[in-house]
mmCIF file of C-alpha atoms and ligand atoms in Angstrom:
data_model
loop_
_atom_site.group_PDB
_atom_site.id
_atom_site.type_symbol
_atom_site.label_atom_id
_atom_site.label_comp_id
_atom_site.label_asym_id
_atom_site.label_seq_id
_atom_site.Cartn_x
_atom_site.Cartn_y
_atom_site.Cartn_z
ATOM 1 C CA UNK A 855 -51.904 84.400 57.583
ATOM 2 C CA UNK A 856 -52.538 81.181 55.925
ATOM 3 C CA UNK A 857 -50.959 77.865 56.177
ATOM 4 C CA UNK A 858 -50.496 77.720 52.088
ATOM 5 C CA UNK A 859 -49.005 80.002 49.593
ATOM 6 C CA UNK A 860 -51.437 81.954 46.910
ATOM 7 C CA UNK A 861 -49.822 79.640 44.438
ATOM 8 C CA UNK A 862 -50.376 76.648 46.313
ATOM 9 C CA UNK A 863 -53.851 77.271 47.529
ATOM 10 C CA UNK A 864 -55.773 79.121 45.130
ATOM 11 C CA UNK A 865 -55.648 76.453 41.618
ATOM 12 C CA UNK A 866 -57.779 74.485 44.611
ATOM 13 C CA UNK A 867 -60.051 77.290 45.835
ATOM 14 C CA UNK A 868 -63.063 75.878 43.478
ATOM 15 C CA UNK A 869 -63.659 73.697 46.588
ATOM 16 C CA UNK A 870 -64.032 76.691 48.598
ATOM 17 C CA UNK A 871 -66.124 78.235 46.221
ATOM 18 C CA UNK A 872 -68.195 74.782 45.844
ATOM 19 C CA UNK A 873 -68.835 74.856 49.451
ATOM 20 C CA UNK A 874 -69.593 78.504 49.554
ATOM 21 C CA UNK A 875 -72.504 77.614 46.938
ATOM 22 C CA UNK A 876 -73.910 74.745 49.438
ATOM 23 C CA UNK A 877 -73.989 77.134 52.251
ATOM 24 C CA UNK A 878 -75.614 79.609 50.389
ATOM 25 C CA UNK A 879 -78.770 77.264 50.147
ATOM 26 C CA UNK A 880 -78.786 76.976 54.161
ATOM 27 C CA UNK A 881 -81.894 78.983 55.059
ATOM 28 C CA UNK A 882 -79.939 79.914 58.434
ATOM 29 C CA UNK A 883 -76.952 81.169 57.052
ATOM 30 C CA UNK A 884 -77.508 82.219 53.547
ATOM 31 C CA UNK A 885 -78.419 85.677 54.249
ATOM 32 C CA UNK A 886 -74.442 86.208 55.842
ATOM 33 C CA UNK A 887 -73.240 85.757 52.372
ATOM 34 C CA UNK A 888 -74.799 88.435 50.488
ATOM 35 C CA UNK A 889 -72.788 90.784 49.297
ATOM 36 C CA UNK A 890 -69.581 88.600 49.472
ATOM 37 C CA UNK A 891 -67.775 87.743 45.792
ATOM 38 C CA UNK A 892 -66.610 83.929 45.364
ATOM 39 C CA UNK A 893 -63.591 83.302 46.461
ATOM 40 C CA UNK A 894 -60.769 83.091 43.852
ATOM 41 C CA UNK A 895 -58.047 84.534 46.106
ATOM 42 C CA UNK A 896 -56.724 84.118 49.202
ATOM 43 C CA UNK A 897 -58.022 87.667 50.150
ATOM 44 C CA UNK A 898 -61.404 86.748 48.745
ATOM 45 C CA UNK A 899 -61.491 84.213 51.484
ATOM 46 C CA UNK A 900 -60.193 86.047 54.388
ATOM 47 C CA UNK A 901 -63.146 88.524 53.861
ATOM 48 C CA UNK A 902 -66.074 85.601 53.807
ATOM 49 C CA UNK A 903 -67.743 85.515 57.360
ATOM 50 C CA UNK A 904 -66.344 82.579 59.347
ATOM 51 C CA UNK A 905 -68.745 79.385 60.943
ATOM 52 C CA UNK A 906 -68.680 78.224 64.739
ATOM 53 C CA UNK A 907 -69.885 74.930 65.588
ATOM 54 C CA UNK A 908 -73.548 75.288 65.624
ATOM 55 C CA UNK A 909 -73.586 77.141 62.230
ATOM 56 C CA UNK A 910 -71.686 73.697 60.349
ATOM 57 C CA UNK A 911 -74.315 71.603 62.473
ATOM 58 C CA UNK A 912 -77.590 74.279 60.933
ATOM 59 C CA UNK A 913 -75.696 73.548 57.388
ATOM 60 C CA UNK A 914 -75.262 69.874 57.949
ATOM 61 C CA UNK A 915 -79.081 69.420 59.282
ATOM 62 C CA UNK A 916 -79.999 71.164 55.848
ATOM 63 C CA UNK A 917 -77.355 69.599 53.262
ATOM 64 C CA UNK A 918 -77.387 66.181 54.538
ATOM 65 C CA UNK A 919 -74.676 65.451 52.447
ATOM 66 C CA UNK A 920 -73.986 61.853 50.904
ATOM 67 C CA UNK A 921 -70.977 59.867 49.878
ATOM 68 C CA UNK A 922 -70.024 59.523 46.241
ATOM 69 C CA UNK A 923 -68.679 56.155 47.062
ATOM 70 C CA UNK A 924 -69.727 53.476 49.574
ATOM 71 C CA UNK A 925 -71.196 54.377 52.826
ATOM 72 C CA UNK A 926 -71.987 58.158 54.240
ATOM 73 C CA UNK A 927 -71.004 57.787 57.910
ATOM 74 C CA UNK A 928 -72.659 59.622 60.653
ATOM 75 C CA UNK A 929 -70.405 60.935 63.699
ATOM 76 C CA UNK A 930 -70.713 63.100 67.281
ATOM 77 C CA UNK A 931 -70.069 66.580 66.257
ATOM 78 C CA UNK A 932 -69.979 69.053 68.459
ATOM 79 C CA UNK A 933 -71.347 69.870 71.638
ATOM 80 C CA UNK A 934 -70.701 68.871 74.937
ATOM 81 C CA UNK A 935 -74.234 68.357 76.187
ATOM 82 C CA UNK A 936 -77.328 66.858 74.912
ATOM 83 C CA UNK A 937 -78.125 65.182 72.198
ATOM 84 C CA UNK A 938 -75.451 64.706 69.668
ATOM 85 C CA UNK A 939 -74.575 67.068 66.962
ATOM 86 C CA UNK A 940 -74.217 65.022 63.619
ATOM 87 C CA UNK A 941 -70.889 65.048 61.234
ATOM 88 C CA UNK A 942 -70.309 62.867 57.817
ATOM 89 C CA UNK A 943 -67.698 61.346 56.191
ATOM 90 C CA UNK A 944 -67.557 58.752 53.550
ATOM 91 C CA UNK A 945 -65.615 55.411 53.937
ATOM 92 C CA UNK A 946 -61.797 55.810 54.624
ATOM 93 C CA UNK A 947 -62.292 59.279 56.463
ATOM 94 C CA UNK A 948 -59.657 61.160 53.909
ATOM 95 C CA UNK A 949 -57.060 59.207 55.359
ATOM 96 C CA UNK A 950 -55.400 58.470 51.712
ATOM 97 C CA UNK A 951 -54.577 62.100 51.864
ATOM 98 C CA UNK A 952 -53.237 61.999 55.233
ATOM 99 C CA UNK A 953 -51.313 58.970 54.515
ATOM 100 C CA UNK A 954 -49.707 60.383 51.337
ATOM 101 C CA UNK A 955 -47.593 62.938 53.730
ATOM 102 C CA UNK A 956 -47.466 60.965 56.661
ATOM 103 C CA UNK A 957 -46.303 57.238 57.667
ATOM 104 C CA UNK A 958 -46.355 56.385 61.418
ATOM 105 C CA UNK A 959 -47.282 52.613 60.625
ATOM 106 C CA UNK A 960 -45.322 50.260 58.304
ATOM 107 C CA UNK A 961 -46.140 47.081 57.276
ATOM 108 C CA UNK A 962 -44.478 45.192 60.141
ATOM 109 C CA UNK A 963 -46.213 47.106 62.634
ATOM 110 C CA UNK A 964 -48.320 45.429 64.948
ATOM 111 C CA UNK A 965 -50.989 48.354 66.393
ATOM 112 C CA UNK A 966 -53.395 48.347 69.011
ATOM 113 C CA UNK A 967 -55.854 50.616 67.868
ATOM 114 C CA UNK A 968 -57.211 52.003 71.692
ATOM 115 C CA UNK A 969 -59.621 54.594 70.375
ATOM 116 C CA UNK A 970 -63.170 54.184 71.746
ATOM 117 C CA UNK A 971 -65.272 52.722 69.074
ATOM 118 C CA UNK A 972 -69.231 52.678 69.187
ATOM 119 C CA UNK A 973 -71.263 55.864 70.492
ATOM 120 C CA UNK A 974 -70.518 57.577 66.632
ATOM 121 C CA UNK A 975 -66.704 58.380 67.302
ATOM 122 C CA UNK A 976 -64.324 59.163 64.725
ATOM 123 C CA UNK A 977 -61.177 58.526 66.008
ATOM 124 C CA UNK A 978 -61.082 54.901 65.815
ATOM 125 C CA UNK A 979 -62.326 54.199 62.605
ATOM 126 C CA UNK A 980 -59.940 57.225 61.123
ATOM 127 C CA UNK A 981 -57.012 55.095 62.835
ATOM 128 C CA UNK A 982 -58.065 52.150 61.130
ATOM 129 C CA UNK A 983 -58.258 53.345 57.890
ATOM 130 C CA UNK A 984 -54.420 54.638 58.297
ATOM 131 C CA UNK A 985 -53.448 51.214 59.533
ATOM 132 C CA UNK A 986 -55.649 49.885 56.291
ATOM 133 C CA UNK A 987 -53.311 52.145 54.315
ATOM 134 C CA UNK A 988 -50.261 51.161 56.000
ATOM 135 C CA UNK A 989 -50.940 47.572 55.543
ATOM 136 C CA UNK A 990 -49.493 46.456 59.318
ATOM 137 C CA UNK A 991 -51.709 44.274 61.849
ATOM 138 C CA UNK A 992 -54.355 45.810 64.108
ATOM 139 C CA UNK A 993 -55.500 44.898 67.440
ATOM 140 C CA UNK A 994 -59.124 46.477 67.495
ATOM 141 C CA UNK A 995 -59.251 46.856 71.473
ATOM 142 C CA UNK A 996 -61.209 50.082 71.863
ATOM 143 C CA UNK A 997 -62.287 51.191 75.631
ATOM 144 C CA UNK A 998 -61.918 48.684 78.449
ATOM 145 C CA UNK A 999 -62.945 48.260 82.056
ATOM 146 C CA UNK A 1000 -60.702 49.032 85.128
ATOM 147 C CA UNK A 1001 -60.006 45.582 85.767
ATOM 148 C CA UNK A 1002 -59.082 44.499 82.013
ATOM 149 C CA UNK A 1003 -55.841 46.171 81.459
ATOM 150 C CA UNK A 1004 -53.416 43.528 82.963
ATOM 151 C CA UNK A 1005 -54.905 40.842 80.974
ATOM 152 C CA UNK A 1006 -54.702 43.216 78.040
ATOM 153 C CA UNK A 1007 -51.176 44.334 78.415
ATOM 154 C CA UNK A 1008 -49.772 40.858 78.986
ATOM 155 C CA UNK A 1009 -51.583 40.062 75.579
ATOM 156 C CA UNK A 1010 -50.116 43.315 73.757
ATOM 157 C CA UNK A 1011 -46.647 41.852 75.341
ATOM 158 C CA UNK A 1012 -46.850 38.376 74.079
ATOM 159 C CA UNK A 1013 -47.833 39.822 70.416
ATOM 160 C CA UNK A 1014 -44.944 41.896 70.495
ATOM 161 C CA UNK A 1015 -47.050 45.136 69.949
ATOM 162 C CA UNK A 1016 -45.083 47.738 68.421
ATOM 163 C CA UNK A 1017 -47.534 50.655 68.264
ATOM 164 C CA UNK A 1018 -50.669 51.603 69.761
ATOM 165 C CA UNK A 1019 -53.066 54.826 69.456
ATOM 166 C CA UNK A 1020 -55.665 56.829 71.636
ATOM 167 C CA UNK A 1021 -56.523 60.119 72.992
ATOM 168 C CA UNK A 1022 -53.944 61.143 75.733
ATOM 169 C CA UNK A 1023 -56.239 60.546 78.430
ATOM 170 C CA UNK A 1024 -56.691 56.817 77.414
ATOM 171 C CA UNK A 1025 -53.237 56.475 76.475
ATOM 172 C CA UNK A 1026 -52.274 57.758 79.985
ATOM 173 C CA UNK A 1027 -54.645 54.837 81.556
ATOM 174 C CA UNK A 1028 -52.927 52.285 79.637
ATOM 175 C CA UNK A 1029 -49.377 53.303 80.491
ATOM 176 C CA UNK A 1030 -50.106 54.000 84.023
ATOM 177 C CA UNK A 1031 -52.023 50.507 84.687
ATOM 178 C CA UNK A 1032 -48.937 48.837 82.887
ATOM 179 C CA UNK A 1033 -46.491 50.896 85.056
ATOM 180 C CA UNK A 1034 -48.344 49.690 88.080
ATOM 181 C CA UNK A 1035 -48.848 46.038 87.227
ATOM 182 C CA UNK A 1036 -45.123 46.287 86.203
ATOM 183 C CA UNK A 1037 -45.502 45.265 82.875
ATOM 184 C CA UNK A 1038 -43.320 46.347 80.080
ATOM 185 C CA UNK A 1039 -43.627 46.617 76.772
ATOM 186 C CA UNK A 1040 -39.993 46.555 74.899
ATOM 187 C CA UNK A 1041 -41.092 46.297 71.090
ATOM 188 C CA UNK A 1042 -43.495 49.194 71.403
ATOM 189 C CA UNK A 1043 -41.932 51.899 69.524
ATOM 190 C CA UNK A 1044 -44.739 53.956 68.230
ATOM 191 C CA UNK A 1045 -47.201 56.163 70.039
ATOM 192 C CA UNK A 1046 -49.929 57.645 68.135
ATOM 193 C CA UNK A 1047 -52.595 60.393 69.318
ATOM 194 C CA UNK A 1048 -55.549 62.306 68.371
ATOM 195 C CA UNK A 1049 -58.304 63.997 69.992
ATOM 196 C CA UNK A 1050 -57.010 66.156 72.928
ATOM 197 C CA UNK A 1051 -53.715 68.256 73.529
ATOM 198 C CA UNK A 1052 -50.384 66.337 74.450
ATOM 199 C CA UNK A 1053 -50.073 65.470 78.020
ATOM 200 C CA UNK A 1054 -46.380 65.962 79.119
ATOM 201 C CA UNK A 1055 -46.649 63.563 82.081
ATOM 202 C CA UNK A 1056 -47.203 60.834 79.389
ATOM 203 C CA UNK A 1057 -43.588 60.620 78.771
ATOM 204 C CA UNK A 1058 -42.742 59.678 81.957
ATOM 205 C CA UNK A 1059 -44.998 56.511 81.847
ATOM 206 C CA UNK A 1060 -43.614 56.018 78.101
ATOM 207 C CA UNK A 1061 -40.149 55.823 79.428
ATOM 208 C CA UNK A 1062 -40.818 53.345 82.356
ATOM 209 C CA UNK A 1063 -43.118 51.164 80.315
ATOM 210 C CA UNK A 1064 -41.518 51.155 76.512
ATOM 211 C CA UNK A 1065 -38.445 53.134 76.455
ATOM 212 C CA UNK A 1066 -38.174 53.172 72.831
ATOM 213 C CA UNK A 1067 -41.643 54.511 72.270
ATOM 214 C CA UNK A 1068 -41.855 57.814 70.246
ATOM 215 C CA UNK A 1069 -45.307 59.930 69.697
ATOM 216 C CA UNK A 1070 -46.521 60.780 66.367
ATOM 217 C CA UNK A 1071 -49.530 63.260 66.604
ATOM 218 C CA UNK A 1072 -52.523 64.617 64.549
ATOM 219 C CA UNK A 1073 -54.597 67.528 65.212
ATOM 220 C CA UNK A 1074 -58.407 67.539 64.020
ATOM 221 C CA UNK A 1075 -61.938 67.513 64.840
ATOM 222 C CA UNK A 1076 -64.860 65.379 63.123
ATOM 223 C CA UNK A 1077 -65.816 68.600 61.554
ATOM 224 C CA UNK A 1078 -62.683 69.043 59.389
ATOM 225 C CA UNK A 1079 -61.024 65.777 59.909
ATOM 226 C CA UNK A 1080 -57.234 65.201 60.085
ATOM 227 C CA UNK A 1081 -55.768 69.143 59.732
ATOM 228 C CA UNK A 1082 -52.118 68.394 60.317
ATOM 229 C CA UNK A 1083 -49.584 65.747 61.780
ATOM 230 C CA UNK A 1084 -46.323 65.821 63.759
ATOM 231 C CA UNK A 1085 -43.649 63.587 64.627
ATOM 232 C CA UNK A 1086 -41.345 62.641 67.799
ATOM 233 C CA UNK A 1087 -39.019 65.475 66.222
ATOM 234 C CA UNK A 1088 -41.719 68.033 66.355
ATOM 235 C CA UNK A 1089 -42.891 69.786 69.762
ATOM 236 C CA UNK A 1090 -46.081 67.976 70.845
ATOM 237 C CA UNK A 1091 -48.205 71.051 69.877
ATOM 238 C CA UNK A 1092 -46.739 71.799 66.037
ATOM 239 C CA UNK A 1093 -48.405 70.153 63.491
ATOM 240 C CA UNK A 1094 -47.705 70.110 59.701
ATOM 241 C CA UNK A 1095 -50.741 70.973 57.915
ATOM 242 C CA UNK A 1096 -52.052 68.804 54.833
ATOM 243 C CA UNK A 1097 -52.311 70.693 51.403
ATOM 244 C CA UNK A 1098 -56.202 69.951 51.397
ATOM 245 C CA UNK A 1099 -56.388 72.072 54.653
ATOM 246 C CA UNK A 1100 -56.024 75.340 54.517
ATOM 247 C CA UNK A 1101 -55.395 76.748 57.814
ATOM 248 C CA UNK A 1102 -56.053 80.696 58.492
ATOM 249 C CA UNK A 1103 -54.833 82.406 61.430
ATOM 250 C CA UNK A 1104 -57.418 85.462 62.268
ATOM 251 C CA UNK A 1105 -57.917 87.792 64.736
ATOM 252 C CA UNK A 1106 -56.795 87.172 68.576
ATOM 253 C CA UNK A 1107 -54.733 84.035 66.900
ATOM 254 C CA UNK A 1108 -57.945 82.465 66.636
ATOM 255 C CA UNK A 1109 -57.629 79.446 63.623
ATOM 256 C CA UNK A 1110 -60.163 78.421 60.762
ATOM 257 C CA UNK A 1111 -59.662 75.861 58.319
ATOM 258 C CA UNK A 1112 -60.910 75.558 55.019
ATOM 259 C CA UNK A 1113 -61.217 72.346 53.091
ATOM 260 C CA UNK A 1114 -59.563 72.404 49.937
ATOM 261 C CA UNK A 1115 -60.918 68.317 49.285
ATOM 262 C CA UNK A 1116 -63.172 67.926 46.729
ATOM 263 C CA UNK A 1117 -64.481 64.843 48.363
ATOM 264 C CA UNK A 1118 -65.184 66.639 51.966
ATOM 265 C CA UNK A 1119 -68.616 66.120 53.055
ATOM 266 C CA UNK A 1120 -68.877 68.908 55.769
ATOM 267 C CA UNK A 1121 -68.900 72.357 54.333
ATOM 268 C CA UNK A 1122 -65.995 73.420 56.036
ATOM 269 C CA UNK A 1123 -65.452 76.832 54.906
ATOM 270 C CA UNK A 1124 -63.372 79.420 57.406
ATOM 271 C CA UNK A 1125 -64.538 76.972 60.269
ATOM 272 C CA UNK A 1126 -63.226 77.745 63.789
ATOM 273 C CA UNK A 1127 -62.944 74.585 66.379
ATOM 274 C CA UNK A 1128 -62.354 77.837 69.090
ATOM 275 C CA UNK A 1129 -58.366 76.937 68.489
ATOM 276 C CA UNK A 1130 -55.960 79.532 68.729
ATOM 277 C CA UNK A 1131 -52.709 79.311 67.259
ATOM 278 C CA UNK A 1132 -49.990 80.631 64.873
ATOM 279 C CA UNK A 1133 -47.430 79.379 62.090
ATOM 280 C CA UNK A 1134 -43.803 78.863 63.133
ATOM 281 C CA UNK A 1135 -41.277 77.332 61.424
ATOM 282 C CA UNK A 1136 -41.201 73.574 63.376
ATOM 283 C CA UNK A 1137 -37.982 73.050 65.244
ATOM 284 C CA UNK A 1138 -37.834 69.655 63.124
ATOM 285 C CA UNK A 1139 -36.184 71.208 60.480
ATOM 286 C CA UNK A 1140 -39.694 70.450 57.635
ATOM 287 C CA UNK A 1141 -39.709 73.602 55.367
ATOM 288 C CA UNK A 1142 -42.940 75.617 55.178
ATOM 289 C CA UNK A 1143 -45.141 76.967 57.819
ATOM 290 C CA UNK A 1144 -46.518 74.779 60.713
ATOM 291 C CA UNK A 1145 -49.459 75.372 62.629
ATOM 292 C CA UNK A 1146 -48.541 75.826 66.378
ATOM 293 C CA UNK A 1147 -51.729 75.191 68.238
ATOM 294 C CA UNK A 1148 -51.965 77.679 71.546
ATOM 295 C CA UNK A 1149 -54.976 76.015 73.446
ATOM 296 C CA UNK A 1150 -58.586 76.601 73.146
ATOM 297 C CA UNK A 1151 -60.079 80.526 73.211
ATOM 298 C CA UNK A 1152 -63.159 79.288 74.391
ATOM 299 C CA UNK A 1153 -61.707 77.595 77.895
ATOM 300 C CA UNK A 1154 -62.625 81.078 79.198
ATOM 301 C CA UNK A 1155 -65.587 80.392 81.821
ATOM 302 C CA UNK A 1156 -67.911 82.786 83.548
ATOM 303 C CA UNK A 1157 -67.815 83.006 87.196
ATOM 304 C CA UNK A 1158 -69.850 85.163 88.874
ATOM 305 C CA UNK A 1159 -69.851 87.363 86.382
ATOM 306 C CA UNK A 1160 -66.079 87.499 85.479
ATOM 307 C CA UNK A 1161 -63.991 85.395 83.237
ATOM 308 C CA UNK A 1162 -62.041 82.379 84.754
ATOM 309 C CA UNK A 1163 -58.941 81.102 82.268
ATOM 310 C CA UNK A 1164 -59.059 77.483 82.925
ATOM 311 C CA UNK A 1165 -55.968 76.627 81.177
ATOM 312 C CA UNK A 1166 -54.422 79.042 83.612
ATOM 313 C CA UNK A 1167 -55.380 77.430 86.715
ATOM 314 C CA UNK A 1168 -55.179 73.690 85.409
ATOM 315 C CA UNK A 1169 -51.597 74.413 84.781
ATOM 316 C CA UNK A 1170 -50.957 75.859 87.700
ATOM 317 C CA UNK A 1171 -52.044 72.689 89.546
ATOM 318 C CA UNK A 1172 -50.297 70.417 87.118
ATOM 319 C CA UNK A 1173 -47.324 71.959 87.905
ATOM 320 C CA UNK A 1174 -47.647 70.980 91.498
ATOM 321 C CA UNK A 1175 -45.084 67.802 92.163
ATOM 322 C CA UNK A 1176 -47.381 64.775 92.465
ATOM 323 C CA UNK A 1177 -50.178 65.813 90.540
ATOM 324 C CA UNK A 1178 -50.610 64.029 87.101
ATOM 325 C CA UNK A 1179 -53.582 66.109 85.784
ATOM 326 C CA UNK A 1180 -56.157 68.720 86.858
ATOM 327 C CA UNK A 1181 -59.500 69.764 86.021
ATOM 328 C CA UNK A 1182 -61.758 72.509 87.036
ATOM 329 C CA UNK A 1183 -65.399 71.755 88.058
ATOM 330 C CA UNK A 1184 -67.817 74.701 88.181
ATOM 331 C CA UNK A 1185 -70.894 73.734 89.837
ATOM 332 C CA UNK A 1186 -73.746 76.115 88.876
ATOM 333 C CA UNK A 1187 -77.025 76.747 90.722
ATOM 334 C CA UNK A 1188 -79.700 78.641 88.795
ATOM 335 C CA UNK A 1189 -76.893 79.645 86.429
ATOM 336 C CA UNK A 1190 -74.890 81.094 88.836
ATOM 337 C CA UNK A 1191 -71.627 79.145 89.961
ATOM 338 C CA UNK A 1192 -71.913 77.841 93.727
ATOM 339 C CA UNK A 1193 -68.771 76.449 93.340
ATOM 340 C CA UNK A 1194 -65.480 75.940 92.101
ATOM 341 C CA UNK A 1195 -63.372 73.028 92.590
ATOM 342 C CA UNK A 1196 -59.814 72.128 91.243
ATOM 343 C CA UNK A 1197 -59.874 68.289 90.898
ATOM 344 C CA UNK A 1198 -56.408 66.462 91.264
ATOM 345 C CA UNK A 1199 -55.305 63.202 89.967
ATOM 346 C CA UNK A 1200 -51.867 62.634 91.662
ATOM 347 C CA UNK A 1201 -49.158 60.026 91.278
ATOM 348 C CA UNK A 1202 -49.325 56.552 93.180
ATOM 349 C CA UNK A 1203 -48.063 57.930 97.000
ATOM 350 C CA UNK A 1204 -47.675 61.198 96.508
ATOM 351 C CA UNK A 1205 -48.749 63.670 99.309
ATOM 352 C CA UNK A 1206 -50.129 66.928 97.879
ATOM 353 C CA UNK A 1207 -50.956 69.690 100.414
ATOM 354 C CA UNK A 1208 -54.070 70.749 98.566
ATOM 355 C CA UNK A 1209 -54.845 73.402 101.043
ATOM 356 C CA UNK A 1210 -51.459 75.345 100.580
ATOM 357 C CA UNK A 1211 -52.442 74.921 96.492
ATOM 358 C CA UNK A 1212 -55.612 75.839 97.279
ATOM 359 C CA UNK A 1213 -54.481 79.137 99.134
ATOM 360 C CA UNK A 1214 -51.713 79.956 96.257
ATOM 361 C CA UNK A 1215 -54.382 79.569 93.188
ATOM 362 C CA UNK A 1216 -57.005 81.581 94.992
ATOM 363 C CA UNK A 1217 -54.546 84.433 96.226
ATOM 364 C CA UNK A 1218 -53.023 84.031 92.567
ATOM 365 C CA UNK A 1219 -56.280 84.681 90.278
ATOM 366 C CA UNK A 1220 -57.913 87.546 90.486
ATOM 367 C CA UNK A 1221 -61.334 85.850 89.348
ATOM 368 C CA UNK A 1222 -61.339 83.293 92.311
ATOM 369 C CA UNK A 1223 -60.399 85.811 95.013
ATOM 370 C CA UNK A 1224 -62.663 88.234 93.976
ATOM 371 C CA UNK A 1225 -66.094 86.224 93.087
ATOM 372 C CA UNK A 1226 -65.002 84.174 96.377
ATOM 373 C CA UNK A 1227 -64.256 86.892 98.520
ATOM 374 C CA UNK A 1228 -67.523 86.427 100.953
ATOM 375 C CA UNK A 1229 -67.502 82.613 100.764
ATOM 376 C CA UNK A 1230 -64.065 81.265 100.093
ATOM 377 C CA UNK A 1231 -64.953 78.042 101.242
ATOM 378 C CA UNK A 1232 -66.760 77.740 97.761
ATOM 379 C CA UNK A 1233 -63.351 77.573 96.300
ATOM 380 C CA UNK A 1234 -61.747 74.031 96.897
ATOM 381 C CA UNK A 1235 -58.630 71.920 95.732
ATOM 382 C CA UNK A 1236 -59.031 68.078 96.077
ATOM 383 C CA UNK A 1237 -57.785 64.746 95.089
ATOM 384 C CA UNK A 1238 -59.949 62.506 93.011
ATOM 385 C CA UNK A 1239 -59.223 58.985 92.032
ATOM 386 C CA UNK A 1240 -60.327 60.218 88.372
ATOM 387 C CA UNK A 1241 -61.287 63.219 86.684
ATOM 388 C CA UNK A 1242 -64.607 63.335 84.978
ATOM 389 C CA UNK A 1243 -65.066 62.446 81.592
ATOM 390 C CA UNK A 1244 -67.749 63.031 78.870
ATOM 391 C CA UNK A 1245 -69.513 59.754 78.499
ATOM 392 C CA UNK A 1246 -70.721 60.804 75.049
ATOM 393 C CA UNK A 1247 -67.475 61.587 73.732
ATOM 394 C CA UNK A 1248 -65.176 60.225 75.711
ATOM 395 C CA UNK A 1249 -62.782 63.343 76.753
ATOM 396 C CA UNK A 1250 -61.384 64.219 79.517
ATOM 397 C CA UNK A 1251 -61.478 68.007 79.483
ATOM 398 C CA UNK A 1252 -59.742 70.744 81.217
ATOM 399 C CA UNK A 1253 -63.063 72.206 82.491
ATOM 400 C CA UNK A 1254 -66.621 70.619 83.468
ATOM 401 C CA UNK A 1255 -69.491 73.019 84.016
ATOM 402 C CA UNK A 1256 -72.283 70.898 86.340
ATOM 403 C CA UNK A 1257 -75.615 72.029 86.897
ATOM 404 C CA UNK A 1258 -76.545 71.377 90.559
ATOM 405 C CA UNK A 1259 -80.705 71.215 90.782
HETATM 406 ZN ZN1 ZN B 1473 -41.985 69.326 62.568
#
């Protein structure tokens, strides 16, 4: 299934044919395209082999694309460990195409850009480009230190800030700190987000700090850039895809993305981000198929030879009253899991019975009860002051794997 009809997509497939031509010049990838016809129809496209993250990095290392106009920006792309892998984008970050279909900001807005800037991260600059097209005021804050929140929040209140944007993890910090400090943002109406799944617990803090605020989400990656957007009337996991992004649902509900934007520098041709999803009718009533994201298919981690579905463990922990966010930490020694821990971020004053939760998760999770049959004490549940975030990407993922040397 494709997000666009043949009538809408096929006149734009010349972009996919050009991408294929570029990929055929990459020594490590050329062979896999042997015998494949140029895509003139959607069926031809669905027959092409998909690209994984590493394939795209291989291609980019060879192609080194360059923007037609202005600068070519290098951003972190893919990989959660080691040296940054690199994606490319021209100034503007393709946001004109996004803005043509989605205008969460208007000229009267005072917008706090709270996505971290620097370290080759893309989201801050992408959001700045959207604000530029919207003609609003921008307050470019980026990331701040723990003790700086109250002063910045007071400044936001005084400036009558109407919009803020960041990853859900970062937004959680802003709203939780505001709530803790008793600061309200009565003028805040728009919360833009991108980079992680929406966190339902955010709604509670938003209601206390900024009762008029509503969420406006983007879905994308540094490889594909923005694929789709949503608004307050859409479920947080459902996005309306852009006409220059062709989304395909493959086996096992795996999504792959093909750019139909002739300016795209990354050779995005049936590129798999690891996200699963399906095409649905959005309850907001906007016609046409919308993309519902069902989570990541690569969130299964091997623990002592068995697959652990990290999302299920995190979801169970987050259903526990008082738990605001959970994370699975796998510690490995010589490639073998020596322990699995569920780290819990809890609400202030919450009392969570971690031992009861531990026993419940252990007995309910076949992988854990089997893998830790002889050393159940190596599966732990504990509360922490902060979850582990990736210093390189700035994201807080459900799963962290550490090598204990
Ligand atoms: Zn919708």
